[in-house]
């Protein structure tokens, strides 16, 4: 966490914003016509320029984000991403979010790379890279054992391998339903059912721990305490790899090569969960996650600022809404003053008000939206 020289940032921000707009335009053009590879080259070059500027003014958090964005754009250009649509969407998200982060810094907030961690992980996941954790700021004790459970299968050890082979297909069905957003809650429940069975059947502490933590994340996803993202999808894909490892090499395979990075990243997302289901609460308490998160309230407040509409967007939208309100007033005035009441005028007014309420809802202005609807 470092103090920002706001004078220097003001000096370079307009240049950064303009260069990022050019990167956005190039990316949009490439998505429209992927045969035009020059557009992706332009995007890479623009991001490289922004990265260099941010390094020069020592904004390490923002520089790290743009560095990851540049790597993702290069991976897209090299045709080295698994899901191009996810990659395009994630890269665009980064291009749009960095100016908001810089505005956050201009408001006097410190440069905290951890604020950008969800974005960084989404970008890394899009190019199938290992996820980042909070390093020294987030160091859960991975020696914590999962709570004892009542075994529901007669055999253990080899029994877990056989069970995993038998029910892994259900795990895949759940992932597919969730990934494709086709009844995602049912898909998450199917995933949870499989993980619960594996946890109950596991004899080794390592296998039981990874499934226990994974189930906490799935519960938080079901309860809308954690947002579905590329990074979270990737993590549950890595849980599937552990299931495959158990099938191939037996339960003790995890003891020989503990998936510590996977557990660490699973715990991070459980720690950020805004809900308190039984499994989530149990894991938070067992690992003392509230104690080891770096100033969680500050981080979450900063992230909320990034997801809120920025000043430029609010100014644009407010001018449009004011114009629409004036039109509504004019239409109502015409209706009231006319001898013959034309009902179609009121229909136009209702349509305009509905459109305004939808716009306000997208900006998370719930009070103003309710006022318009009334």
Coordinates of C-alpha atoms in Angstrom, one line a residue:
X1 CA 0.0 0.0 0.0
X2 CA 1.6 3.3 -1.1
X3 CA 0.8 7.0 -1.0
X4 CA 0.0 8.4 -4.4
X5 CA 1.4 11.7 -5.8
X6 CA -1.9 13.1 -7.0
X7 CA -0.2 16.0 -8.9
X8 CA 1.8 13.6 -11.0
X9 CA -1.3 11.4 -11.6
X10 CA -3.3 14.4 -12.7
X11 CA -0.6 15.2 -15.2
X12 CA -0.7 11.8 -16.9
X13 CA -4.3 10.6 -16.3
X14 CA -5.8 12.3 -19.4
X15 CA -3.1 10.7 -21.6
X16 CA -3.7 7.3 -20.0
X17 CA -7.5 7.7 -20.4
X18 CA -7.1 8.6 -24.1
X19 CA -4.7 5.7 -24.8
X20 CA -7.0 3.3 -23.1
X21 CA -9.9 4.5 -25.2
X22 CA -7.8 3.8 -28.3
X23 CA -7.1 0.3 -26.9
X24 CA -10.8 -0.2 -26.4
X25 CA -11.6 1.0 -30.0
X26 CA -9.0 -1.4 -31.4
X27 CA -10.3 -4.3 -29.3
X28 CA -13.9 -3.7 -30.4
X29 CA -12.7 -3.5 -34.0
X30 CA -10.8 -6.8 -33.7
X31 CA -13.8 -8.6 -32.1
X32 CA -16.0 -7.4 -35.0
X33 CA -13.4 -8.7 -37.5
X34 CA -10.8 -11.1 -36.1
X35 CA -9.2 -11.4 -39.5
X36 CA -7.9 -7.8 -39.0
X37 CA -4.9 -8.7 -36.7
X38 CA -3.5 -5.2 -37.0
X39 CA -6.2 -4.1 -34.5
X40 CA -5.0 -6.4 -31.8
X41 CA -1.5 -5.3 -32.5
X42 CA -2.6 -1.7 -31.9
X43 CA -4.4 -2.8 -28.7
X44 CA -1.2 -4.5 -27.4
X45 CA 0.9 -1.4 -28.2
X46 CA -1.6 1.0 -26.5
X47 CA -1.6 -1.2 -23.4
X48 CA 2.2 -1.3 -23.5
X49 CA 2.3 2.5 -23.5
X50 CA 0.0 2.8 -20.5
X51 CA 2.0 0.2 -18.6
X52 CA 5.2 2.2 -19.2
X53 CA 3.5 5.4 -18.0
X54 CA 2.1 3.8 -14.9
X55 CA 5.5 2.4 -14.0
X56 CA 7.1 5.8 -14.5
X57 CA 4.8 7.4 -12.0
X58 CA 5.2 4.3 -9.7
X59 CA 1.5 3.3 -9.5
X60 CA 2.3 -0.3 -8.9
X61 CA -1.2 -1.6 -8.5
X62 CA -2.5 -0.1 -11.8
X63 CA 0.7 -1.0 -13.6
X64 CA 0.4 -4.7 -12.6
X65 CA -3.2 -4.7 -13.9
X66 CA -2.2 -3.2 -17.2
X67 CA 0.7 -5.6 -17.5
X68 CA -1.6 -8.5 -17.1
X69 CA -4.0 -7.0 -19.7
X70 CA -1.1 -6.6 -22.1
X71 CA -0.2 -10.3 -21.6
X72 CA -3.8 -11.3 -22.2
X73 CA -4.0 -9.3 -25.4
X74 CA -0.8 -11.0 -26.6
X75 CA -2.3 -14.4 -25.7
X76 CA -5.4 -13.5 -27.8
X77 CA -3.2 -12.4 -30.7
X78 CA -1.2 -15.7 -30.4
X79 CA -4.5 -17.7 -30.3
X80 CA -3.4 -19.0 -26.9
X81 CA -6.7 -18.7 -25.0
X82 CA -9.3 -21.4 -24.4
X83 CA -12.4 -19.2 -24.5
X84 CA -12.1 -16.2 -26.7
X85 CA -15.4 -14.6 -25.7
X86 CA -14.4 -14.8 -22.0
X87 CA -11.0 -13.3 -22.9
X88 CA -12.5 -10.4 -24.9
X89 CA -15.0 -9.7 -22.1
X90 CA -12.3 -9.8 -19.4
X91 CA -9.9 -7.6 -21.3
X92 CA -12.6 -5.1 -22.0
X93 CA -13.5 -5.1 -18.3
X94 CA -9.9 -4.3 -17.4
X95 CA -9.7 -1.4 -20.0
X96 CA -12.8 0.1 -18.5
X97 CA -11.9 -0.4 -14.8
X98 CA -8.3 1.0 -14.8
X99 CA -9.5 4.6 -15.3
X100 CA -12.0 4.2 -12.4
X101 CA -9.1 2.9 -10.3
X102 CA -7.1 6.0 -11.2
X103 CA -10.0 8.2 -10.2
X104 CA -10.1 6.3 -6.9
X105 CA -6.5 7.2 -6.4
X106 CA -7.1 10.9 -7.3
X107 CA -9.7 11.0 -4.5
X108 CA -6.8 10.5 -2.1
X109 CA -6.9 6.7 -1.6
X110 CA -3.7 4.7 -1.4
X111 CA -2.5 2.5 -4.3
X112 CA -3.5 -1.0 -3.1
X113 CA -3.0 -3.8 -5.7
X114 CA -5.2 -6.1 -3.5
X115 CA -8.2 -3.9 -4.5
X116 CA -7.6 -5.1 -8.1
X117 CA -7.1 -8.8 -7.2
X118 CA -10.4 -10.0 -8.6
X119 CA -9.7 -8.3 -11.9
X120 CA -6.1 -9.6 -11.9
X121 CA -7.3 -13.2 -11.3
X122 CA -10.0 -12.9 -14.0
X123 CA -7.3 -11.8 -16.5
X124 CA -4.9 -14.5 -15.5
X125 CA -7.6 -17.2 -15.6
X126 CA -8.6 -16.1 -19.1
X127 CA -5.1 -17.1 -20.3
X128 CA -5.0 -20.2 -18.0
X129 CA -2.4 -18.8 -15.7
X130 CA -2.1 -19.6 -12.0
X131 CA -4.2 -17.2 -9.9
X132 CA -2.6 -14.6 -7.7
X133 CA -3.1 -14.6 -3.9
X134 CA -2.5 -11.8 -1.5
X135 CA 0.9 -13.3 -0.6
X136 CA 2.2 -12.0 2.7
X137 CA -1.1 -10.2 3.3
X138 CA -3.1 -13.4 3.1
X139 CA -1.5 -16.4 4.7
X140 CA -4.0 -18.9 5.9
X141 CA -2.8 -21.8 8.1
X142 CA -3.1 -24.7 5.7
X143 CA -2.4 -27.2 8.5
X144 CA -6.0 -26.8 9.8
X145 CA -7.8 -30.1 9.6
X146 CA -11.2 -30.5 8.2
X147 CA -13.8 -31.4 10.8
X148 CA -14.4 -35.1 11.3
X149 CA -17.4 -36.5 9.4
X150 CA -19.3 -39.7 9.6
X151 CA -18.2 -42.0 6.8
X152 CA -21.0 -43.0 4.5
X153 CA -19.1 -45.7 2.5
X154 CA -17.8 -49.0 3.9
X155 CA -14.4 -48.7 2.4
X156 CA -11.9 -45.9 2.7
X157 CA -8.8 -45.0 0.7
X158 CA -9.4 -47.1 -2.4
X159 CA -13.1 -46.6 -1.8
X160 CA -12.7 -42.9 -2.4
X161 CA -11.1 -43.5 -5.7
X162 CA -13.9 -45.8 -6.8
X163 CA -16.5 -43.3 -5.6
X164 CA -14.8 -40.4 -7.4
X165 CA -14.8 -42.3 -10.6
X166 CA -18.5 -43.2 -10.2
X167 CA -19.8 -39.6 -9.4
X168 CA -17.3 -37.4 -11.3
X169 CA -19.7 -37.2 -14.2
X170 CA -22.3 -35.6 -12.0
X171 CA -19.6 -33.0 -11.1
X172 CA -19.1 -32.3 -14.8
X173 CA -22.9 -32.0 -15.4
X174 CA -23.1 -29.4 -12.5
X175 CA -20.1 -27.5 -13.9
X176 CA -21.7 -27.4 -17.4
X177 CA -25.0 -26.2 -16.1
X178 CA -23.3 -23.5 -14.1
X179 CA -20.8 -22.4 -16.8
X180 CA -23.6 -22.1 -19.4
X181 CA -25.9 -20.3 -16.9
X182 CA -28.6 -22.9 -17.5
X183 CA -30.2 -23.3 -14.1
X184 CA -26.9 -22.4 -12.4
X185 CA -28.2 -22.9 -8.8
X186 CA -29.2 -26.4 -9.7
X187 CA -25.8 -26.9 -11.2
X188 CA -24.0 -25.6 -8.1
X189 CA -26.2 -27.9 -6.0
X190 CA -25.1 -30.9 -8.1
X191 CA -21.5 -29.8 -7.6
X192 CA -22.0 -29.5 -3.8
X193 CA -23.6 -32.9 -3.6
X194 CA -20.6 -34.5 -5.3
X195 CA -18.1 -32.7 -3.1
X196 CA -20.1 -33.6 0.1
X197 CA -20.0 -37.3 -0.8
X198 CA -16.3 -37.1 -1.5
X199 CA -15.6 -35.3 1.8
X200 CA -17.6 -37.9 3.7
X201 CA -15.7 -40.7 2.0
X202 CA -12.2 -39.2 2.3
X203 CA -9.7 -40.8 4.7
X204 CA -6.7 -38.5 4.2
X205 CA -6.7 -35.2 5.8
X206 CA -5.5 -33.5 2.6
X207 CA -8.3 -34.8 0.5
X208 CA -10.9 -34.0 3.1
X209 CA -9.5 -30.5 3.6
X210 CA -9.6 -29.5 -0.1
X211 CA -13.1 -30.8 -0.6
X212 CA -14.3 -29.1 2.6
X213 CA -13.0 -25.7 1.5
X214 CA -14.3 -26.1 -2.0
X215 CA -17.8 -26.9 -0.6
X216 CA -17.6 -23.6 1.3
X217 CA -17.0 -21.7 -1.9
X218 CA -19.8 -23.5 -3.7
X219 CA -22.2 -22.7 -0.8
X220 CA -21.2 -19.0 -1.1
X221 CA -21.8 -19.1 -4.8
X222 CA -25.2 -20.6 -4.3
X223 CA -26.1 -17.9 -1.7
X224 CA -24.8 -15.1 -3.9
X225 CA -22.1 -14.2 -1.5
X226 CA -19.4 -14.6 -4.1
X227 CA -19.8 -13.4 -7.7
X228 CA -19.4 -15.9 -10.5
X229 CA -16.2 -15.0 -12.4
X230 CA -13.6 -16.5 -14.8
X231 CA -11.3 -17.0 -11.8
X232 CA -13.9 -18.8 -9.7
X233 CA -14.8 -21.0 -12.6
X234 CA -11.2 -21.9 -13.1
X235 CA -10.8 -22.8 -9.4
X236 CA -13.6 -25.3 -9.5
X237 CA -12.1 -26.7 -12.7
X238 CA -8.9 -27.2 -10.6
X239 CA -11.0 -29.0 -8.0
X240 CA -12.0 -31.4 -10.8
X241 CA -8.3 -32.0 -11.4
X242 CA -7.9 -33.2 -7.9
X243 CA -10.8 -35.6 -8.3
X244 CA -9.1 -36.9 -11.5
X245 CA -5.8 -37.3 -9.6
X246 CA -7.5 -39.4 -6.9
X247 CA -9.1 -41.6 -9.6
X248 CA -5.8 -42.1 -11.3
X249 CA -3.4 -42.4 -8.3
X250 CA -5.5 -43.1 -5.3
X251 CA -6.5 -40.9 -2.4
X252 CA -3.0 -40.6 -1.0
X253 CA -1.9 -38.8 -4.1
X254 CA -3.0 -35.5 -2.6
X255 CA -0.9 -36.2 0.5
X256 CA 2.2 -36.6 -1.7
X257 CA 1.5 -33.3 -3.5
X258 CA -0.8 -31.1 -1.4
X259 CA -2.7 -28.6 -3.6
X260 CA -1.7 -25.7 -1.4
X261 CA -2.2 -22.9 -4.0
X262 CA -5.6 -24.2 -4.8
X263 CA -6.6 -24.3 -1.1
X264 CA -5.2 -20.8 -0.6
X265 CA -7.2 -19.4 -3.5
X266 CA -10.3 -21.2 -2.5
X267 CA -9.9 -19.8 1.0
X268 CA -9.5 -16.3 -0.4
X269 CA -12.8 -16.3 -2.1
X270 CA -14.5 -17.8 0.9
X271 CA -13.0 -15.0 3.0
X272 CA -14.5 -12.4 0.7
X273 CA -18.0 -14.0 0.9
X274 CA -20.7 -11.7 2.0
X275 CA -22.9 -14.5 3.2
X276 CA -22.7 -16.7 6.2
X277 CA -24.0 -20.2 5.4
X278 CA -23.1 -23.0 7.7
X279 CA -20.1 -24.2 5.7
X280 CA -18.8 -20.7 4.9
X281 CA -19.1 -19.7 8.5
X282 CA -17.3 -22.8 9.7
X283 CA -14.4 -22.3 7.3
X284 CA -14.1 -18.6 8.1
X285 CA -13.9 -19.4 11.9
X286 CA -11.6 -22.5 11.5
X287 CA -9.0 -20.6 9.4
X288 CA -9.5 -17.2 11.3
X289 CA -10.1 -15.6 7.9
X290 CA -11.4 -12.4 9.4
X291 CA -8.1 -11.9 11.2
X292 CA -5.8 -12.4 8.2
X293 CA -7.6 -10.4 5.5
X294 CA -5.8 -7.1 4.9
X295 CA -8.1 -4.4 6.2
X296 CA -11.1 -6.1 4.6
X297 CA -13.6 -3.2 5.0
X298 CA -11.2 -0.7 3.3
X299 CA -10.6 -3.2 0.4
X300 CA -14.3 -4.0 -0.1
X301 CA -15.2 -0.3 0.0
X302 CA -12.5 0.5 -2.6
X303 CA -13.8 -2.4 -4.8
X304 CA -17.4 -1.0 -4.4
X305 CA -16.1 2.3 -5.6
X306 CA -14.7 0.7 -8.7
X307 CA -18.0 -1.0 -9.6
X308 CA -20.0 2.2 -9.0
X309 CA -20.6 4.5 -12.0
X310 CA -17.8 7.0 -12.5
X311 CA -18.2 10.8 -12.7
X312 CA -18.0 11.0 -16.5
X313 CA -20.7 8.3 -16.9
X314 CA -22.9 10.0 -14.3
X315 CA -22.6 13.3 -16.0
X316 CA -23.5 11.9 -19.4
X317 CA -26.4 9.9 -18.1
X318 CA -27.8 12.7 -15.9
X319 CA -27.9 15.0 -18.9
X320 CA -29.8 12.4 -20.9
X321 CA -32.3 11.8 -18.0
X322 CA -32.8 15.5 -17.5
X323 CA -33.6 15.8 -21.3
X324 CA -36.1 12.9 -21.0
X325 CA -37.7 14.5 -17.9
X326 CA -38.3 17.7 -19.8
X327 CA -39.9 15.8 -22.7
X328 CA -42.2 14.0 -20.2
X329 CA -43.1 17.4 -18.7
X330 CA -43.9 18.8 -22.1
X331 CA -46.0 15.8 -23.1
X332 CA -48.0 16.0 -19.8
X333 CA -48.5 19.7 -20.3
X334 CA -49.9 19.1 -23.8
X335 CA -52.2 16.4 -22.5
X336 CA -53.5 18.5 -19.6
X337 CA -54.1 21.5 -21.8
X338 CA -55.7 19.7 -24.7
X339 CA -59.5 19.6 -24.9
X340 CA -59.4 16.1 -26.5
X341 CA -57.3 13.8 -24.4
X342 CA -55.0 11.7 -26.6
X343 CA -54.2 8.6 -24.5
X344 CA -51.2 7.7 -26.7
X345 CA -49.4 10.7 -25.1
X346 CA -49.7 9.0 -21.7
X347 CA -48.5 5.8 -23.2
X348 CA -45.4 7.6 -24.4
X349 CA -44.9 9.1 -21.0
X350 CA -45.2 5.7 -19.3
X351 CA -42.7 4.2 -21.8
X352 CA -40.2 7.1 -21.2
X353 CA -40.5 6.7 -17.4
X354 CA -39.9 3.0 -17.6
X355 CA -36.8 3.5 -19.7
X356 CA -35.5 6.1 -17.1
X357 CA -36.1 3.7 -14.2
X358 CA -34.2 0.9 -16.0
X359 CA -31.3 3.3 -16.6
X360 CA -31.3 4.3 -12.9
X361 CA -31.4 0.7 -11.9
X362 CA -28.3 -0.1 -13.9
X363 CA -26.5 2.8 -12.1
X364 CA -27.5 1.2 -8.8
X365 CA -29.7 4.3 -7.9
X366 CA -32.5 2.4 -6.3
X367 CA -34.1 5.3 -4.4
X368 CA -34.3 7.5 -7.6
X369 CA -35.6 4.5 -9.6
X370 CA -38.4 4.0 -7.1
X371 CA -39.3 7.7 -7.2
X372 CA -39.6 7.5 -11.0
X373 CA -41.8 4.4 -10.9
X374 CA -44.1 6.0 -8.4

